[in-house]
mmCIF file with all atom_site columns, C-alpha atoms in Angstrom:
data_model
loop_
_atom_site.group_PDB
_atom_site.id
_atom_site.type_symbol
_atom_site.label_atom_id
_atom_site.label_alt_id
_atom_site.label_comp_id
_atom_site.label_asym_id
_atom_site.label_entity_id
_atom_site.label_seq_id
_atom_site.pdbx_PDB_ins_code
_atom_site.Cartn_x
_atom_site.Cartn_y
_atom_site.Cartn_z
_atom_site.occupancy
_atom_site.B_iso_or_equiv
_atom_site.pdbx_formal_charge
_atom_site.auth_seq_id
_atom_site.auth_comp_id
_atom_site.auth_asym_id
_atom_site.auth_atom_id
_atom_site.pdbx_PDB_model_num
ATOM 1   C CA . MET B 1 1   ? 0.086   6.279   7.204   1.00 0.00 ? 23  MET B CA 1
ATOM 2   C CA . LEU B 1 2   ? -0.783  2.571   5.854   1.00 0.00 ? 24  LEU B CA 1
ATOM 3   C CA . LYS B 1 3   ? 0.596   -1.122  7.411   1.00 0.00 ? 25  LYS B CA 1
ATOM 4   C CA . LEU B 1 4   ? 0.268   -3.063  4.709   1.00 0.00 ? 26  LEU B CA 1
ATOM 5   C CA . ASN B 1 5   ? 0.995   -6.823  4.091   1.00 0.00 ? 27  ASN B CA 1
ATOM 6   C CA . ILE B 1 6   ? 1.776   -7.354  1.004   1.00 0.00 ? 28  ILE B CA 1
ATOM 7   C CA . LEU B 1 7   ? 0.944   -11.094 -0.929  1.00 0.00 ? 29  LEU B CA 1
ATOM 8   C CA . ASN B 1 8   ? 0.824   -9.992  -4.689  1.00 0.00 ? 30  ASN B CA 1
ATOM 9   C CA . MET B 1 9   ? 3.795   -7.890  -5.309  1.00 0.00 ? 31  MET B CA 1
ATOM 10  C CA . LYS B 1 10  ? 3.381   -7.601  -9.103  1.00 0.00 ? 32  LYS B CA 1
ATOM 11  C CA . ASN B 1 11  ? 0.160   -5.599  -8.709  1.00 0.00 ? 33  ASN B CA 1
ATOM 12  C CA . PHE B 1 12  ? 1.390   -3.802  -5.561  1.00 0.00 ? 34  PHE B CA 1
ATOM 13  C CA . LEU B 1 13  ? 3.786   -2.550  -7.559  1.00 0.00 ? 35  LEU B CA 1
ATOM 14  C CA . ASP B 1 14  ? 1.745   -1.515  -10.637 1.00 0.00 ? 36  ASP B CA 1
ATOM 15  C CA . THR B 1 15  ? -0.277  0.411   -8.037  1.00 0.00 ? 37  THR B CA 1
ATOM 16  C CA . VAL B 1 16  ? 2.474   1.993   -6.793  1.00 0.00 ? 38  VAL B CA 1
ATOM 17  C CA . ASN B 1 17  ? 3.743   2.974   -10.181 1.00 0.00 ? 39  ASN B CA 1
ATOM 18  C CA . ALA B 1 18  ? 0.590   4.387   -11.141 1.00 0.00 ? 40  ALA B CA 1
ATOM 19  C CA . CYS B 1 19  ? 0.510   7.488   -8.460  1.00 0.00 ? 41  CYS B CA 1
ATOM 20  C CA . THR B 1 20  ? 1.734   10.581  -9.405  1.00 0.00 ? 42  THR B CA 1
ATOM 21  C CA . GLY B 1 21  ? 3.195   11.589  -5.886  1.00 0.00 ? 43  GLY B CA 1
ATOM 22  C CA . LYS B 1 22  ? 5.723   9.993   -3.645  1.00 0.00 ? 44  LYS B CA 1
ATOM 23  C CA . VAL B 1 23  ? 5.173   6.915   -2.014  1.00 0.00 ? 45  VAL B CA 1
ATOM 24  C CA . ASN B 1 24  ? 7.059   6.919   1.191   1.00 0.00 ? 46  ASN B CA 1
ATOM 25  C CA . LYS B 1 25  ? 8.221   3.386   2.468   1.00 0.00 ? 47  LYS B CA 1
ATOM 26  C CA . ILE B 1 26  ? 8.592   4.030   6.081   1.00 0.00 ? 48  ILE B CA 1
ATOM 27  C CA . CYS B 1 27  ? 11.954  2.429   7.558   1.00 0.00 ? 49  CYS B CA 1
ATOM 28  C CA . PRO B 1 28  ? 12.302  0.943   10.895  1.00 0.00 ? 50  PRO B CA 1
ATOM 29  C CA . ASP B 1 29  ? 15.164  3.595   11.679  1.00 0.00 ? 51  ASP B CA 1
ATOM 30  C CA . GLY B 1 30  ? 12.016  6.475   10.506  1.00 0.00 ? 52  GLY B CA 1
ATOM 31  C CA . ARG B 1 31  ? 13.649  7.244   7.348   1.00 0.00 ? 53  ARG B CA 1
ATOM 32  C CA . LYS B 1 32  ? 11.274  8.001   4.243   1.00 0.00 ? 54  LYS B CA 1
ATOM 33  C CA . LEU B 1 33  ? 12.550  6.048   0.902   1.00 0.00 ? 55  LEU B CA 1
ATOM 34  C CA . ASN B 1 34  ? 10.282  6.750   -2.245  1.00 0.00 ? 56  ASN B CA 1
ATOM 35  C CA . ILE B 1 35  ? 9.338   3.718   -3.833  1.00 0.00 ? 57  ILE B CA 1
ATOM 36  C CA . ASN B 1 36  ? 7.382   4.899   -6.527  1.00 0.00 ? 58  ASN B CA 1
ATOM 37  C CA . GLY B 1 37  ? 9.127   4.471   -9.699  1.00 0.00 ? 59  GLY B CA 1
ATOM 38  C CA . GLU B 1 38  ? 12.353  3.135   -8.074  1.00 0.00 ? 60  GLU B CA 1
ATOM 39  C CA . GLU B 1 39  ? 13.580  0.105   -9.826  1.00 0.00 ? 61  GLU B CA 1
ATOM 40  C CA . LYS B 1 40  ? 16.625  -0.517  -7.301  1.00 0.00 ? 62  LYS B CA 1
ATOM 41  C CA . ILE B 1 41  ? 14.398  0.052   -4.191  1.00 0.00 ? 63  ILE B CA 1
ATOM 42  C CA . GLN B 1 42  ? 11.632  -2.161  -5.850  1.00 0.00 ? 64  GLN B CA 1
ATOM 43  C CA . GLY B 1 43  ? 14.418  -4.794  -6.174  1.00 0.00 ? 65  GLY B CA 1
ATOM 44  C CA . GLY B 1 44  ? 15.320  -4.660  -2.812  1.00 0.00 ? 66  GLY B CA 1
ATOM 45  C CA . LEU B 1 45  ? 11.280  -5.334  -2.034  1.00 0.00 ? 67  LEU B CA 1
ATOM 46  C CA . TRP B 1 46  ? 11.273  -8.426  -4.295  1.00 0.00 ? 68  TRP B CA 1
ATOM 47  C CA . ARG B 1 47  ? 14.175  -9.813  -2.807  1.00 0.00 ? 69  ARG B CA 1
ATOM 48  C CA . GLN B 1 48  ? 12.552  -9.172  0.316   1.00 0.00 ? 70  GLN B CA 1
ATOM 49  C CA . TYR B 1 49  ? 9.098   -10.585 -0.234  1.00 0.00 ? 71  TYR B CA 1
ATOM 50  C CA . PHE B 1 50  ? 10.945  -13.879 -1.601  1.00 0.00 ? 72  PHE B CA 1
ATOM 51  C CA . GLN B 1 51  ? 12.560  -14.624 1.440   1.00 0.00 ? 73  GLN B CA 1
ATOM 52  C CA . ASN B 1 52  ? 9.871   -13.836 3.526   1.00 0.00 ? 74  ASN B CA 1
ATOM 53  C CA . LYS B 1 53  ? 8.018   -16.289 1.432   1.00 0.00 ? 75  LYS B CA 1
ATOM 54  C CA . ASN B 1 54  ? 5.666   -14.332 -1.007  1.00 0.00 ? 76  ASN B CA 1
ATOM 55  C CA . CYS B 1 55  ? 5.015   -12.082 1.482   1.00 0.00 ? 77  CYS B CA 1
ATOM 56  C CA . LEU B 1 56  ? 6.113   -8.423  2.687   1.00 0.00 ? 78  LEU B CA 1
ATOM 57  C CA . ARG B 1 57  ? 5.181   -6.317  5.351   1.00 0.00 ? 79  ARG B CA 1
ATOM 58  C CA . LEU B 1 58  ? 5.783   -2.786  4.747   1.00 0.00 ? 80  LEU B CA 1
ATOM 59  C CA . VAL B 1 59  ? 4.211   0.991   6.508   1.00 0.00 ? 81  VAL B CA 1
ATOM 60  C CA . LEU B 1 60  ? 3.566   3.368   4.055   1.00 0.00 ? 82  LEU B CA 1
ATOM 61  C CA . GLU B 1 61  ? 2.853   7.294   3.571   1.00 0.00 ? 83  GLU B CA 1
ATOM 62  C CA . ILE B 1 62  ? 1.409   8.733   0.998   1.00 0.00 ? 84  ILE B CA 1
ATOM 63  C CA . PRO B 1 63  ? 0.869   12.528  0.551   1.00 0.00 ? 85  PRO B CA 1
ATOM 64  C CA . ASN B 1 64  ? -1.588  12.474  -2.137  1.00 0.00 ? 86  ASN B CA 1
ATOM 65  C CA . PRO B 1 65  ? -4.800  11.843  -1.019  1.00 0.00 ? 87  PRO B CA 1
ATOM 66  C CA . THR B 1 66  ? -5.699  10.237  -4.406  1.00 0.00 ? 88  THR B CA 1
ATOM 67  C CA . ASP B 1 67  ? -3.060  7.800   -4.774  1.00 0.00 ? 89  ASP B CA 1
ATOM 68  C CA . TYR B 1 68  ? -3.517  7.085   -1.106  1.00 0.00 ? 90  TYR B CA 1
ATOM 69  C CA . MET B 1 69  ? -7.099  5.846   -2.109  1.00 0.00 ? 91  MET B CA 1
ATOM 70  C CA . ASN B 1 70  ? -5.692  4.030   -5.102  1.00 0.00 ? 92  ASN B CA 1
ATOM 71  C CA . ILE B 1 71  ? -3.355  2.344   -2.916  1.00 0.00 ? 93  ILE B CA 1
ATOM 72  C CA . VAL B 1 72  ? -6.054  1.634   -0.247  1.00 0.00 ? 94  VAL B CA 1
ATOM 73  C CA . SER B 1 73  ? -8.587  0.371   -3.228  1.00 0.00 ? 95  SER B CA 1
ATOM 74  C CA . TYR B 1 74  ? -5.976  -2.282  -4.635  1.00 0.00 ? 96  TYR B CA 1
ATOM 75  C CA . TYR B 1 75  ? -5.525  -3.747  -0.803  1.00 0.00 ? 97  TYR B CA 1
ATOM 76  C CA . ALA B 1 76  ? -9.131  -3.837  0.248   1.00 0.00 ? 98  ALA B CA 1
ATOM 77  C CA . GLY B 1 77  ? -9.252  -5.549  -3.737  1.00 0.00 ? 99  GLY B CA 1
ATOM 78  C CA . TRP B 1 78  ? -7.135  -8.350  -2.983  1.00 0.00 ? 100 TRP B CA 1
ATOM 79  C CA . ALA B 1 79  ? -8.631  -7.844  1.028   1.00 0.00 ? 101 ALA B CA 1
ATOM 80  C CA . HIS B 1 80  ? -11.456 -9.884  -0.383  1.00 0.00 ? 102 HIS B CA 1
ATOM 81  C CA . VAL B 1 81  ? -9.737  -12.549 -2.461  1.00 0.00 ? 103 VAL B CA 1
ATOM 82  C CA . LEU B 1 82  ? -8.086  -14.007 0.348   1.00 0.00 ? 104 LEU B CA 1
ATOM 83  C CA . THR B 1 83  ? -10.084 -13.688 3.312   1.00 0.00 ? 105 THR B CA 1
ATOM 84  C CA . GLY B 1 84  ? -13.138 -14.944 1.278   1.00 0.00 ? 106 GLY B CA 1
ATOM 85  C CA . GLU B 1 85  ? -15.171 -12.083 2.065   1.00 0.00 ? 107 GLU B CA 1
ATOM 86  C CA . SER B 1 86  ? -17.576 -10.582 -0.496  1.00 0.00 ? 108 SER B CA 1
ATOM 87  C CA . PRO B 1 87  ? -16.410 -7.435  -2.493  1.00 0.00 ? 109 PRO B CA 1
ATOM 88  C CA . GLN B 1 88  ? -19.244 -5.935  -1.371  1.00 0.00 ? 110 GLN B CA 1
ATOM 89  C CA . SER B 1 89  ? -17.892 -6.363  2.004   1.00 0.00 ? 111 SER B CA 1
ATOM 90  C CA . ALA B 1 90  ? -14.053 -4.842  0.579   1.00 0.00 ? 112 ALA B CA 1
ATOM 91  C CA . TRP B 1 91  ? -15.485 -2.099  -0.849  1.00 0.00 ? 113 TRP B CA 1
ATOM 92  C CA . GLN B 1 92  ? -17.241 -0.806  2.317   1.00 0.00 ? 114 GLN B CA 1
ATOM 93  C CA . TRP B 1 93  ? -13.816 -1.095  4.142   1.00 0.00 ? 115 TRP B CA 1
ATOM 94  C CA . THR B 1 94  ? -12.575 0.885   1.603   1.00 0.00 ? 116 THR B CA 1
ATOM 95  C CA . ALA B 1 95  ? -15.269 3.452   2.086   1.00 0.00 ? 117 ALA B CA 1
ATOM 96  C CA . GLU B 1 96  ? -15.078 3.487   5.875   1.00 0.00 ? 118 GLU B CA 1
ATOM 97  C CA . ALA B 1 97  ? -11.478 4.294   5.010   1.00 0.00 ? 119 ALA B CA 1
ATOM 98  C CA . LYS B 1 98  ? -12.362 7.393   2.950   1.00 0.00 ? 120 LYS B CA 1
ATOM 99  C CA . GLY B 1 99  ? -14.239 8.339   5.576   1.00 0.00 ? 121 GLY B CA 1
ATOM 100 C CA . VAL B 1 100 ? -11.332 8.297   8.359   1.00 0.00 ? 122 VAL B CA 1
ATOM 101 C CA . HIS B 1 101 ? -8.661  9.617   5.980   1.00 0.00 ? 123 HIS B CA 1
ATOM 102 C CA . ARG B 1 102 ? -11.233 12.554  5.334   1.00 0.00 ? 124 ARG B CA 1
ATOM 103 C CA . GLU B 1 103 ? -12.064 13.352  9.430   1.00 0.00 ? 125 GLU B CA 1
ATOM 104 C CA . VAL B 1 104 ? -7.994  12.958  9.451   1.00 0.00 ? 126 VAL B CA 1
ATOM 105 C CA . GLU B 1 105 ? -7.102  15.497  7.237   1.00 0.00 ? 127 GLU B CA 1
ATOM 106 C CA . SER B 1 106 ? -10.153 17.919  8.459   1.00 0.00 ? 128 SER B CA 1
ATOM 107 C CA . GLU B 1 107 ? -8.188  17.698  11.666  1.00 0.00 ? 129 GLU B CA 1
ATOM 108 C CA . LEU B 1 108 ? -4.740  18.384  10.026  1.00 0.00 ? 130 LEU B CA 1
ATOM 109 C CA . SER B 1 109 ? -6.008  21.641  8.386   1.00 0.00 ? 131 SER B CA 1
#
């Protein structure tokens, strides 16, 4: 599960729509909504994003490990732009996230 603060909705949705599997938004009531390729749901996300002054907090569940890492990599790439950290720091964070993901996968196996 990922908790993200989306500041560039277009690039985020481009990344989501490039995924091969489901990208589930976890709703406050616990429901899961697949947002991958779902134009109507994405339209609702855009409305929330604009209402929140170009910011949207999301909790995602991404079952496919490759899709998961693509979204983590997207987020880490934007993190360095927004925080002023070097891209190397952002990619180090991504590498650490991959390690954590592998640990979680091995515990679940």
